[in-house]
Coordinates of C-alpha atoms in Angstrom, one line a residue:
Chain A
M1 CA 151.6 46.9 -9.2
H2 CA 148.6 49.1 -9.1
T3 CA 148.8 49.8 -12.8
E4 CA 149.0 46.1 -13.6
L5 CA 146.0 45.5 -11.5
L6 CA 144.1 48.2 -13.1
S7 CA 145.0 46.8 -16.5
I8 CA 143.5 43.6 -15.3
F9 CA 140.5 45.5 -14.4
S10 CA 140.2 47.1 -17.7
K11 CA 139.8 43.7 -19.3
S12 CA 136.9 42.9 -17.1
K13 CA 133.5 43.5 -18.3
P14 CA 132.0 46.8 -17.5
Q15 CA 130.0 47.2 -14.4
S16 CA 126.4 46.9 -14.6
K17 CA 124.5 50.0 -15.0
K18 CA 122.8 51.4 -12.1
K19 CA 119.3 50.3 -12.3
K20 CA 118.2 51.0 -8.9
K21 CA 115.6 53.5 -9.5
E22 CA 114.3 55.5 -12.3
K23 CA 113.2 58.9 -11.7
L24 CA 110.1 59.9 -13.4
V25 CA 110.8 62.2 -16.2
P26 CA 107.6 63.2 -17.7
S27 CA 109.0 64.7 -20.7
S28 CA 106.2 63.4 -22.7
S29 CA 104.0 66.2 -21.4
I30 CA 106.5 68.7 -22.5
S31 CA 106.8 67.3 -25.9
F32 CA 103.1 67.4 -26.1
I33 CA 103.3 71.0 -25.3
I34 CA 105.7 71.7 -28.0
K35 CA 103.8 69.8 -30.6
A36 CA 100.4 71.2 -29.9
K37 CA 100.9 74.7 -30.7
K38 CA 98.0 76.8 -31.7
K39 CA 97.5 80.4 -32.0
T40 CA 93.9 80.9 -31.4
L41 CA 92.1 80.5 -28.3
I42 CA 89.2 78.2 -28.4
M43 CA 86.9 77.9 -25.5
Q44 CA 86.2 74.3 -25.1
P45 CA 83.8 72.7 -22.8
C46 CA 86.6 71.1 -21.0
S47 CA 87.2 70.9 -17.4
R48 CA 86.8 73.9 -15.3
E49 CA 90.4 74.4 -14.9
M50 CA 91.0 74.5 -18.6
Q51 CA 88.2 77.0 -18.9
A52 CA 89.7 79.0 -16.3
M53 CA 93.0 78.8 -18.0
N54 CA 91.6 79.8 -21.2
S55 CA 89.7 82.7 -19.9
L56 CA 92.6 83.8 -17.9
L57 CA 94.9 83.6 -20.8
N58 CA 92.6 85.3 -23.2
P59 CA 94.7 87.1 -25.6
T60 CA 92.2 89.3 -27.1
Q61 CA 91.2 91.1 -24.0
Q62 CA 93.1 93.9 -22.8
I63 CA 95.9 92.7 -20.9
P64 CA 96.9 94.6 -18.1
L65 CA 99.9 92.7 -18.6
Q66 CA 103.1 93.4 -18.1
D67 CA 105.2 93.6 -20.7
L68 CA 107.0 90.8 -21.6
Q69 CA 109.8 92.4 -22.8
I70 CA 112.0 91.2 -20.3
N71 CA 114.7 90.0 -22.4
G72 CA 117.5 88.2 -21.1
N73 CA 116.4 88.4 -17.6
R74 CA 118.1 85.4 -16.3
H75 CA 118.9 86.9 -13.0
H76 CA 117.1 86.4 -9.9
H77 CA 115.5 89.2 -8.0
Q78 CA 115.6 91.5 -10.8
Q79 CA 113.3 94.3 -10.4
I80 CA 111.9 95.7 -13.5
H81 CA 110.0 98.8 -13.4
V82 CA 106.6 98.2 -14.6
P83 CA 104.6 100.8 -16.3
S84 CA 101.2 101.5 -15.1
S85 CA 98.6 99.2 -16.1
S86 CA 97.0 101.6 -18.4
Q87 CA 100.0 101.5 -20.6
F88 CA 100.3 97.9 -20.9
Q89 CA 100.4 96.7 -24.3
Y90 CA 101.8 94.0 -26.1
P91 CA 105.2 95.1 -27.1
T92 CA 105.7 92.7 -29.8
P93 CA 102.6 90.8 -30.4
T94 CA 104.2 88.2 -32.5
S95 CA 107.0 87.2 -30.3
T96 CA 105.1 87.4 -27.1
T97 CA 102.2 85.7 -28.6
H98 CA 104.5 82.9 -29.6
H99 CA 105.9 82.7 -26.2
D100 CA 102.6 83.0 -24.6
D101 CA 101.3 80.2 -26.7
S102 CA 104.0 77.9 -25.8
F103 CA 103.7 78.9 -22.2
L104 CA 100.0 78.4 -22.3
E105 CA 100.4 75.1 -24.0
Q106 CA 102.7 74.1 -21.3
I107 CA 100.2 75.0 -18.7
L108 CA 97.4 73.4 -20.3
S109 CA 99.2 70.3 -21.4
S110 CA 100.7 69.9 -18.0
T111 CA 97.2 69.9 -16.6
T112 CA 96.1 67.5 -19.1
S113 CA 98.9 65.1 -18.3
F114 CA 97.0 64.1 -15.2
P115 CA 93.7 62.5 -15.6
W116 CA 90.9 64.6 -14.4
S117 CA 87.7 63.0 -13.5
D118 CA 85.7 65.9 -14.6
E119 CA 87.2 66.5 -17.9
T120 CA 84.8 66.2 -20.7
G121 CA 87.3 66.7 -23.4
P122 CA 90.9 67.2 -24.0
P123 CA 92.0 70.5 -22.8
N124 CA 92.9 73.0 -25.3
P125 CA 96.4 73.8 -25.3
E126 CA 95.9 77.0 -26.9
D127 CA 97.3 79.9 -26.9
N128 CA 97.0 82.8 -26.3
N129 CA 98.8 85.3 -25.6
N130 CA 98.6 86.4 -22.6
A131 CA 97.0 85.9 -19.8
G132 CA 94.3 88.3 -19.6
F133 CA 93.0 87.7 -16.3
N134 CA 89.6 89.2 -16.2
Y135 CA 87.3 89.2 -13.5
D136 CA 86.0 85.9 -14.5
E137 CA 89.1 84.8 -12.9
M138 CA 87.4 85.0 -9.6
V139 CA 84.7 82.7 -10.6
L140 CA 87.1 80.3 -12.2
A141 CA 89.4 80.4 -9.4
S142 CA 86.7 79.4 -7.0
K143 CA 85.8 76.6 -9.3
L144 CA 89.3 75.6 -9.4
R145 CA 89.5 75.6 -5.8
Q146 CA 86.6 73.3 -5.6
H147 CA 88.1 71.1 -8.1
Q148 CA 91.2 71.1 -6.1
I149 CA 89.3 70.1 -3.0
N150 CA 87.8 67.3 -4.9
G151 CA 91.2 65.8 -5.2
G152 CA 93.1 67.2 -8.0
A153 CA 95.9 65.5 -9.7
A154 CA 99.3 65.5 -8.4
G155 CA 101.9 68.1 -8.6
N156 CA 101.5 70.2 -11.5
P157 CA 97.8 70.7 -11.7
F158 CA 97.8 71.3 -8.1
A159 CA 100.3 73.9 -8.5
A160 CA 98.3 75.3 -11.3
M161 CA 95.2 75.5 -9.3
K162 CA 97.0 77.1 -6.5
M163 CA 98.3 79.5 -9.0
M164 CA 94.9 80.4 -10.1
L165 CA 93.9 81.1 -6.5
M166 CA 96.8 83.3 -6.1
M167 CA 96.0 85.0 -9.3
Q168 CA 92.7 85.7 -8.1
Q169 CA 94.0 87.2 -5.0
Q170 CA 96.5 89.3 -6.6
Q171 CA 94.7 90.3 -9.6
Q172 CA 95.1 93.9 -8.9
Q173 CA 98.7 93.8 -8.4
Q174 CA 99.6 93.9 -12.0
Q175 CA 102.7 95.7 -11.3
M176 CA 104.0 92.7 -9.7
M177 CA 103.8 90.9 -12.8
L178 CA 106.7 92.4 -14.2
A179 CA 108.5 91.9 -11.1
G180 CA 107.5 88.4 -11.2
R181 CA 108.3 88.0 -14.8
P182 CA 111.9 88.2 -14.7
T183 CA 111.9 86.0 -11.7
V184 CA 109.7 83.6 -13.5
A185 CA 111.9 83.6 -16.5
S186 CA 115.0 83.3 -14.5
A187 CA 113.5 80.7 -12.3
A188 CA 112.3 78.8 -15.3
A189 CA 115.6 79.2 -16.8
G190 CA 117.7 78.4 -13.9
G191 CA 115.3 76.5 -11.8
G192 CA 115.9 78.9 -9.0
I193 CA 113.7 80.3 -6.4
T194 CA 111.8 83.4 -7.1
T195 CA 111.9 85.5 -4.1
N196 CA 110.4 88.5 -5.7
H197 CA 106.9 87.6 -5.2
Q198 CA 104.8 89.8 -3.2
G199 CA 102.4 88.4 -1.0
G200 CA 104.8 85.7 -0.1
E201 CA 103.5 82.4 -0.8
G202 CA 105.6 80.2 1.2
S203 CA 104.3 77.1 -0.4
M204 CA 104.9 78.5 -3.8
Q205 CA 108.4 79.3 -2.8
A206 CA 108.8 75.7 -1.8
L207 CA 107.5 74.7 -5.1
Y208 CA 110.0 76.8 -6.8
N209 CA 112.7 75.2 -4.8
V210 CA 111.7 72.0 -6.1
F211 CA 111.5 72.9 -9.7
G212 CA 114.6 71.8 -11.4
D213 CA 116.0 73.2 -14.4
G214 CA 112.9 74.0 -16.3
S215 CA 112.4 72.3 -19.5
L216 CA 110.7 75.5 -20.4
H217 CA 113.9 77.1 -20.3
G218 CA 113.6 79.6 -23.0
T219 CA 109.9 79.5 -23.5
M220 CA 109.1 80.9 -20.2
Q221 CA 110.6 84.2 -20.9
A222 CA 108.5 87.1 -22.0
K223 CA 105.3 85.6 -21.3
S224 CA 102.6 88.0 -20.9
F225 CA 100.6 87.5 -17.8
V226 CA 97.8 89.3 -16.6
G227 CA 97.9 88.2 -13.1
A228 CA 100.5 89.2 -10.7
N229 CA 102.8 86.9 -9.1
S230 CA 100.3 84.2 -9.1
A231 CA 100.4 84.2 -12.8
T232 CA 104.0 84.1 -13.0
E233 CA 104.0 81.5 -10.4
M234 CA 101.6 79.5 -12.3
T235 CA 103.8 79.6 -15.4
Q236 CA 106.7 78.8 -13.4
S237 CA 105.1 75.9 -11.7
Q238 CA 103.7 74.8 -15.0
G239 CA 106.9 75.0 -16.6
S240 CA 108.8 72.9 -14.3
G241 CA 105.8 71.0 -13.1
P242 CA 106.1 68.2 -15.5
T243 CA 109.7 67.7 -14.6
A244 CA 109.2 68.0 -10.9
G245 CA 105.8 66.7 -10.6
E246 CA 106.8 64.2 -8.0
A247 CA 108.7 66.6 -5.9
V248 CA 106.2 69.3 -6.1
T249 CA 103.8 67.4 -4.1
A250 CA 106.2 66.9 -1.4
P251 CA 106.3 70.5 -0.2
E252 CA 102.7 71.0 -1.0
K253 CA 101.1 68.1 0.8
P254 CA 102.3 65.6 3.2
K255 CA 101.2 62.7 1.0
Q256 CA 100.8 62.5 -2.7
R257 CA 97.5 62.9 -4.4
V258 CA 97.2 60.7 -7.3
R259 CA 94.2 61.3 -9.4
A260 CA 92.2 58.1 -9.3
R261 CA 90.9 56.7 -12.4
R262 CA 87.3 56.1 -13.0
G263 CA 85.9 53.4 -10.8
Q264 CA 88.7 53.4 -8.4
A265 CA 88.6 54.6 -4.9
T266 CA 89.9 58.0 -4.1
D267 CA 90.4 57.2 -0.5
P268 CA 93.8 58.6 0.4
H269 CA 94.8 55.4 2.2
S270 CA 94.2 53.3 -0.8
I271 CA 95.9 55.8 -3.0
A272 CA 98.9 55.8 -0.7
E273 CA 98.9 52.0 -0.7
R274 CA 98.8 51.9 -4.4
L275 CA 101.6 54.3 -4.6
R276 CA 103.7 52.2 -2.2
R277 CA 103.0 49.1 -4.2
V278 CA 104.0 50.8 -7.4
R279 CA 107.3 51.9 -5.9
I280 CA 108.0 48.5 -4.4
A281 CA 107.3 47.0 -7.8
E282 CA 109.7 49.3 -9.4
R283 CA 112.4 48.4 -7.0
M284 CA 111.7 44.7 -7.4
K285 CA 112.2 45.1 -11.1
A286 CA 115.5 46.8 -10.6
L287 CA 116.6 44.1 -8.3
Q288 CA 115.5 41.5 -10.7
E289 CA 118.0 42.8 -13.2
L290 CA 120.8 42.7 -10.7
V291 CA 120.2 39.2 -9.4
P292 CA 120.9 36.3 -11.8
N293 CA 118.2 33.6 -12.2
A294 CA 115.7 36.3 -12.0
N295 CA 113.1 34.5 -14.0
K296 CA 110.6 34.2 -11.2
T297 CA 107.5 36.1 -11.6
D298 CA 106.3 35.6 -8.1
K299 CA 107.4 38.3 -5.8
A300 CA 107.9 36.0 -2.9
S301 CA 110.2 33.7 -4.7
M302 CA 111.9 36.7 -6.2
L303 CA 112.6 37.9 -2.7
D304 CA 113.9 34.5 -1.8
E305 CA 116.2 34.6 -4.7
I306 CA 117.5 38.0 -3.7
I307 CA 118.1 36.8 -0.2
D308 CA 120.0 33.8 -1.4
Y309 CA 122.0 35.9 -3.7
V310 CA 123.0 38.3 -1.0
K311 CA 124.0 35.4 1.2
F312 CA 126.0 34.0 -1.6
L313 CA 127.8 37.2 -2.2
Q314 CA 128.7 37.6 1.4
L315 CA 130.0 34.1 1.4
Q316 CA 132.1 34.8 -1.6
V317 CA 133.6 37.8 0.2
K318 CA 134.4 35.7 3.1
V319 CA 136.0 32.9 1.1
L320 CA 138.0 35.4 -0.9
S321 CA 139.3 37.1 2.1
M322 CA 140.2 33.7 3.5
S323 CA 142.0 32.8 0.4
R324 CA 144.0 35.9 0.3
L325 CA 145.9 34.8 3.4
G326 CA 148.4 33.2 1.1
G327 CA 148.7 29.6 0.2
A328 CA 150.8 28.5 3.1
A329 CA 148.9 28.7 6.3
A330 CA 146.2 26.5 7.6
V331 CA 142.7 27.7 7.8
A332 CA 141.1 27.7 11.1
P333 CA 137.5 26.8 11.5
L334 CA 135.5 29.7 10.4
V335 CA 132.1 30.4 11.8
S336 CA 130.4 33.3 10.2
E337 CA 128.4 35.7 12.1
G338 CA 125.3 35.5 10.0
G339 CA 123.7 32.6 11.9
G340 CA 123.5 29.5 9.9
D341 CA 126.2 30.2 7.5
C342 CA 129.0 27.9 8.4
I343 CA 132.1 26.9 6.8
Q344 CA 133.9 24.4 8.9
T345 CA 137.1 23.1 7.7
S346 CA 139.3 21.1 9.8
A347 CA 142.3 21.2 7.6
N348 CA 145.9 21.5 8.0
G349 CA 146.9 21.4 4.4
G350 CA 147.3 24.2 2.1
S351 CA 144.4 26.4 1.8
H352 CA 145.4 27.5 -1.6
P353 CA 142.2 27.5 -3.5
R354 CA 143.7 26.8 -6.8
N355 CA 143.6 23.5 -8.6
S356 CA 147.2 22.7 -7.8
N357 CA 146.8 21.2 -4.4
G358 CA 144.9 18.1 -5.3
D359 CA 147.5 15.6 -4.5
Q360 CA 149.4 17.0 -1.6
T361 CA 147.8 15.5 1.4
P362 CA 146.2 12.2 1.4
S363 CA 144.1 12.6 4.5
A364 CA 140.4 13.0 4.1
N365 CA 140.5 16.2 6.1
D366 CA 142.7 17.9 3.7
R367 CA 140.9 16.6 0.8
L368 CA 137.8 17.9 2.3
T369 CA 139.3 21.3 2.7
M370 CA 140.7 21.5 -0.7
T371 CA 137.6 20.3 -2.3
E372 CA 135.6 22.8 -0.3
H373 CA 137.9 25.6 -1.3
Q374 CA 137.8 24.5 -4.8
V375 CA 134.1 24.5 -4.8
A376 CA 133.9 27.8 -3.2
K377 CA 136.2 29.2 -5.9
L378 CA 134.2 27.7 -8.6
M379 CA 131.0 29.0 -7.1
E380 CA 132.3 32.4 -7.4
E381 CA 132.7 32.1 -11.0
D382 CA 130.0 29.9 -12.1
M383 CA 127.5 27.9 -10.2
G384 CA 127.2 25.4 -13.0
S385 CA 130.9 24.6 -13.0
A386 CA 130.9 24.3 -9.3
M387 CA 128.1 21.8 -9.5
Q388 CA 129.9 19.9 -12.2
Y389 CA 133.0 19.7 -10.1
L390 CA 131.0 18.4 -7.3
Q391 CA 129.4 15.8 -9.4
E392 CA 132.8 14.6 -10.6
K393 CA 133.9 14.2 -7.1
G394 CA 130.7 12.5 -6.1
L395 CA 129.6 15.2 -3.8
C396 CA 126.6 17.3 -3.5
L397 CA 125.2 20.3 -1.7
M398 CA 122.5 20.0 0.8
P399 CA 121.0 22.2 3.5
I400 CA 122.8 22.1 6.8
S401 CA 119.7 20.9 8.6
L402 CA 119.4 17.9 6.4
A403 CA 123.1 17.3 6.7
T404 CA 123.0 17.3 10.5
A405 CA 120.1 15.0 10.4
I406 CA 121.9 12.6 8.1
S407 CA 125.1 12.8 10.0
S408 CA 123.3 12.0 13.2
A409 CA 121.5 9.2 11.5
T410 CA 124.7 7.7 10.1
S411 CA 126.9 8.6 13.0
R412 CA 126.9 5.0 14.0
S413 CA 128.1 3.8 10.7
R414 CA 131.7 3.4 9.9
N415 CA 131.8 5.9 7.2
P416 CA 132.7 9.2 8.8
M417 CA 131.4 11.2 5.9
I418 CA 128.5 11.3 3.6
N419 CA 128.2 11.8 0.0
H420 CA 125.3 13.3 -1.6
E421 CA 124.5 14.5 -5.0
N422 CA 122.3 17.3 -5.6
P423 CA 122.5 19.6 -8.5
T424 CA 120.2 22.4 -7.4
N425 CA 121.3 25.9 -7.1
G426 CA 122.2 27.9 -4.1
S427 CA 124.7 27.8 -1.4
H428 CA 124.3 24.6 0.4
L429 CA 126.0 22.1 2.5
L430 CA 128.8 20.2 1.1
I431 CA 129.5 17.0 2.7
Q432 CA 132.3 14.8 1.6
S433 CA 132.3 11.1 2.0
S434 CA 135.2 9.2 3.1
G435 CA 137.3 7.6 0.5
G436 CA 136.2 5.2 -2.0
D437 CA 133.5 3.3 -0.4
G438 CA 131.4 1.8 -3.0
P439 CA 127.7 2.1 -3.2
S440 CA 127.4 -1.1 -1.3
S441 CA 127.9 0.4 2.0
P442 CA 124.7 0.9 3.9
S443 CA 125.4 4.6 4.6
M444 CA 125.9 5.1 0.9
S445 CA 122.6 3.5 0.1
V446 CA 120.9 5.6 2.6
L447 CA 122.5 8.6 1.1
T448 CA 121.6 7.7 -2.4
V449 CA 118.1 7.4 -1.3
Q450 CA 118.3 10.7 0.3
S451 CA 119.8 12.3 -2.7
A452 CA 116.9 11.0 -4.8
T453 CA 114.4 12.5 -2.4
M454 CA 116.3 15.7 -2.2
G455 CA 116.5 16.2 -5.8
N456 CA 113.5 18.4 -5.9
G457 CA 114.9 21.1 -3.8
G458 CA 114.4 21.1 -0.3
L459 CA 117.4 23.2 -0.3
E460 CA 116.9 26.6 0.8
G461 CA 118.7 29.1 2.7
G462 CA 121.4 26.8 3.6
A463 CA 124.9 27.6 3.8
A464 CA 127.9 25.9 2.4
S465 CA 129.3 23.8 5.1
V466 CA 131.5 20.9 5.2
S467 CA 130.9 18.7 8.2
K468 CA 132.5 15.6 9.4
P469 CA 130.2 13.6 11.6
Chain B
M1 CA 152.4 53.2 -19.4
N2 CA 149.1 54.4 -20.5
N3 CA 146.0 52.3 -19.9
P4 CA 143.8 52.8 -22.8
H5 CA 140.9 51.4 -20.9
H6 CA 141.6 53.0 -17.7
L7 CA 138.8 53.0 -15.3
N8 CA 137.0 56.1 -14.3
P9 CA 139.0 57.2 -11.3
T10 CA 135.9 58.1 -9.4
S11 CA 134.0 55.0 -10.0
L12 CA 133.1 52.8 -7.1
K13 CA 135.4 50.1 -8.3
S14 CA 138.5 52.2 -8.5
R15 CA 137.7 53.8 -5.2
F16 CA 137.3 50.5 -3.5
T17 CA 140.4 49.1 -5.1
T18 CA 142.7 51.7 -4.0
R19 CA 141.4 51.7 -0.5
F20 CA 141.5 48.0 -0.2
L21 CA 145.0 47.6 -1.6
R22 CA 146.2 50.2 0.8
A23 CA 144.6 48.3 3.6
L24 CA 146.0 45.1 2.4
T25 CA 149.5 46.4 2.3
K26 CA 149.1 47.7 5.8
I27 CA 148.0 44.4 7.0
R28 CA 150.8 42.7 5.3
A29 CA 153.3 45.0 6.8
Q30 CA 151.9 44.4 10.3
K31 CA 152.3 40.7 10.5
P32 CA 154.3 38.2 8.6
I33 CA 152.5 35.4 6.9
S34 CA 154.4 32.8 8.8
S35 CA 151.9 32.5 11.5
S36 CA 150.4 29.1 11.4
S37 CA 148.2 28.7 14.4
P38 CA 144.6 28.6 13.5
T39 CA 143.7 31.5 15.7
E40 CA 146.2 33.7 14.1
I41 CA 145.0 32.8 10.7
F42 CA 141.5 33.3 11.8
R43 CA 142.3 36.7 13.2
R44 CA 144.0 37.7 10.1
Y45 CA 141.2 36.5 8.0
R46 CA 138.9 38.6 10.1
R47 CA 141.1 41.6 9.7
I48 CA 141.2 41.2 6.0
K49 CA 137.5 40.8 5.7
A50 CA 137.0 43.8 7.9
A51 CA 139.3 45.8 5.8
A52 CA 137.4 44.8 2.7
D53 CA 134.1 45.7 4.2
K54 CA 135.4 48.9 5.5
S55 CA 137.0 49.9 2.3
M56 CA 133.7 49.3 0.5
A57 CA 131.7 51.2 3.1
Y58 CA 134.1 54.1 2.9
S59 CA 134.0 54.1 -0.9
V60 CA 130.3 54.6 -0.6
R61 CA 130.8 57.3 1.9
S62 CA 127.7 57.9 3.9
R63 CA 125.3 58.1 1.1
R64 CA 123.6 54.9 1.9
I65 CA 122.0 53.7 5.0
W66 CA 123.8 50.4 4.8
S67 CA 127.2 51.9 4.5
R68 CA 126.6 54.1 7.4
A69 CA 125.4 51.2 9.5
M70 CA 128.4 49.1 8.4
L71 CA 130.8 51.9 9.3
W72 CA 129.3 52.3 12.6
K73 CA 129.4 48.6 13.3
L74 CA 133.1 48.4 12.3
R75 CA 134.0 51.4 14.3
S76 CA 132.3 50.2 17.4
R77 CA 133.9 46.9 17.1
S78 CA 137.3 48.4 16.8
Y79 CA 136.6 50.7 19.7
R80 CA 135.6 47.8 21.7
R81 CA 138.8 46.1 20.9
Q82 CA 141.0 49.0 21.9
D83 CA 139.2 50.1 25.0
P84 CA 136.6 47.9 26.5
C85 CA 135.1 50.6 28.7
S86 CA 134.8 53.2 26.1
G87 CA 133.7 50.7 23.6
R88 CA 130.9 49.6 25.9
R89 CA 129.8 53.0 26.5
S90 CA 129.8 54.1 22.9
G91 CA 128.4 50.8 21.8
K92 CA 125.7 51.0 24.3
T93 CA 124.6 54.5 23.4
N94 CA 124.8 53.8 19.7
Q95 CA 123.0 50.6 20.1
A96 CA 120.4 52.2 22.2
I97 CA 119.9 54.7 19.5
M98 CA 119.7 52.1 16.8
K99 CA 117.4 49.9 18.8
K100 CA 115.2 52.8 19.6
S101 CA 114.8 53.8 16.0
S102 CA 114.3 50.3 15.0
N103 CA 111.6 49.9 17.7
E104 CA 109.9 53.0 16.5
N105 CA 110.1 51.7 13.0
T106 CA 108.8 48.3 14.0
T107 CA 105.9 49.8 16.0
T108 CA 105.0 52.1 13.2
R109 CA 105.6 49.5 10.5
R110 CA 102.4 48.3 9.1
E111 CA 101.8 45.1 7.3
D112 CA 102.2 47.4 4.3
G113 CA 99.5 45.5 2.5
V114 CA 102.2 43.8 0.5
G115 CA 102.7 40.9 2.8
F116 CA 106.4 40.0 2.5
V117 CA 107.1 40.2 6.2
E118 CA 109.2 37.1 6.6
E119 CA 111.4 37.6 3.6
A120 CA 111.7 41.2 4.4
D121 CA 112.8 40.4 7.9
E122 CA 115.4 38.0 6.6
L123 CA 116.6 40.6 4.1
R124 CA 116.8 43.1 6.9
Q125 CA 119.2 40.8 8.8
L126 CA 121.4 40.4 5.8
V127 CA 121.7 44.0 4.8
P128 CA 123.6 46.0 7.4
G129 CA 121.4 48.6 9.0
G130 CA 118.3 47.0 7.5
E131 CA 116.3 46.9 10.6
T132 CA 115.5 50.5 10.5
M133 CA 114.1 50.6 7.0
N134 CA 110.7 50.1 5.6
L135 CA 110.3 47.7 2.7
C136 CA 110.6 50.4 0.0
N137 CA 113.9 51.7 1.3
L138 CA 115.0 48.2 2.1
L139 CA 114.7 47.1 -1.5
D140 CA 116.6 50.2 -2.6
E141 CA 119.4 49.6 -0.2
T142 CA 119.5 45.9 -1.2
A143 CA 120.0 46.8 -4.8
H144 CA 122.9 49.1 -4.0
Y145 CA 124.3 46.7 -1.6
I146 CA 124.2 43.9 -4.1
K147 CA 125.9 46.1 -6.6
C148 CA 128.7 47.0 -4.2
L149 CA 129.1 43.4 -3.1
T150 CA 129.6 42.2 -6.7
T151 CA 132.1 44.9 -7.2
Q152 CA 133.9 43.8 -4.0
V153 CA 133.9 40.2 -5.2
Q154 CA 135.2 41.1 -8.6
V155 CA 138.1 43.2 -7.2
M156 CA 139.0 40.6 -4.6
K157 CA 139.0 37.9 -7.2
K158 CA 141.2 39.8 -9.5
I159 CA 143.6 40.5 -6.7
A160 CA 143.7 36.9 -5.6
D161 CA 144.3 35.9 -9.2
F162 CA 147.0 38.4 -9.5
Y163 CA 148.8 37.2 -6.4
S164 CA 148.3 33.5 -6.6
F165 CA 150.9 32.8 -9.2

């Protein structure tokens, strides 16, 4: 039995993809990194950070760097003995250079991926090997800090700047570099947390936590850094920054700092507001794809559509669970919990929702029920067909409020029920008229007038209900 | 027999299907279909609907706010049925917690600058557990809820088709 059902399922169309939310994957910055490879360091009059970066990563200067020959260090907490600073040399200039370049590019490009108000030119994703952190570092670091205070970009650049500060602090601890390296490499590779850093930077650790599997997987390895942990941290953060830009900010700051464009306010409140609006817009777009009839551009009407659709789906579930009771039993009056939705059927006939029961019971009540069930069934499949069915029968949907008004108005008339035609969409009241009264009856004339006026959609938020005044 | 287009056994649809079918068979075993009084039918309908909702909520586990809220609601309802006293107690404590959190949320909930308060409120009523969410999360939950509802409807329709011969 189950297999049969599953085979039935297999024929059904595939489920819609999840389109709830799309996580930001700023891979563009990474690709930018890879593309813009250069070997020479060019000091450009770019932003202060870039300058700092450049100076820090100056290859030509002696690099008290650790050796980047940490090959295959993909394990956390791996301590590598670091030779004294005097002996630092580039083990394999070419390889390390290459790595350094890519690493540097990553750093620089990641910083460039966020608009900086002070930038005077595109940062130079160069090179160099190594991070020769000279004493200019101090100056640059302070500049960076200032820049940071001025409201740096989100995530990555932030991390970068913090890195710079760290670097400045730990400049002397070159030995740490090596210790940091493997961790950096491993962290970059595996997205893990480097706990090897000296001078624990708790926030940095948090950053590392956030970094997912670095896109800089292999490239992070064997990077020559001058600075100590800070340098490594910087690379690490840089590496995974683009991928975890969003998350990075979370541990760093309570609220996100989005770099404002020129002419826009940098007030944190407005920035937060803008961010919220962007998120809400994203979600609305996702919802739009889920809900049919999503051609509304107005957000308010879109929300109304969504609400109607949710009500419709819940109604379908109710009807379906009702129908599953088997074709034999009567259906008791059902009143849904969701205030306003109301399916009232006073039927005793078969509640089998298929087409077969059309002729069984002559009473109006039963006809009502069967029609209603039929309509509900049709509504599940296709609203259009449901409407067509209604039209054939001379029925229509209308909001409950209107129906009650009409029923009270016509309660005096002989006709116990009312017919209306209204081909608009949505779940609405379905009222069945008694038998075959011609349009000459007064109630019918009233109704036709009503239907004409209703044609333009005063129907909203109603529920399918069948009422017998 | 092999199903060449067999569903992914861990997909939402298959999880819901298996659970729901199990619940249906249980319900069927409990009572015969011969009951004809309206209240009986009504009760049965309610039970089936509850089974459907519960199966769906269980299939989603507690990953979503709405599923958690729905599970809690169903559980409290069943507790209330079994033992009025305990149900009242647990219901009260739970409700107090929910109300409190919702109050906190409402007090801290700003106009959001987006201005869809009415619709948002209505949506909050529709989606289970929606009172305690801000607009952003509410939209997210709504999307997932809609997806699950469509799955539920599909499955139930197929079952009804299957059995209505």
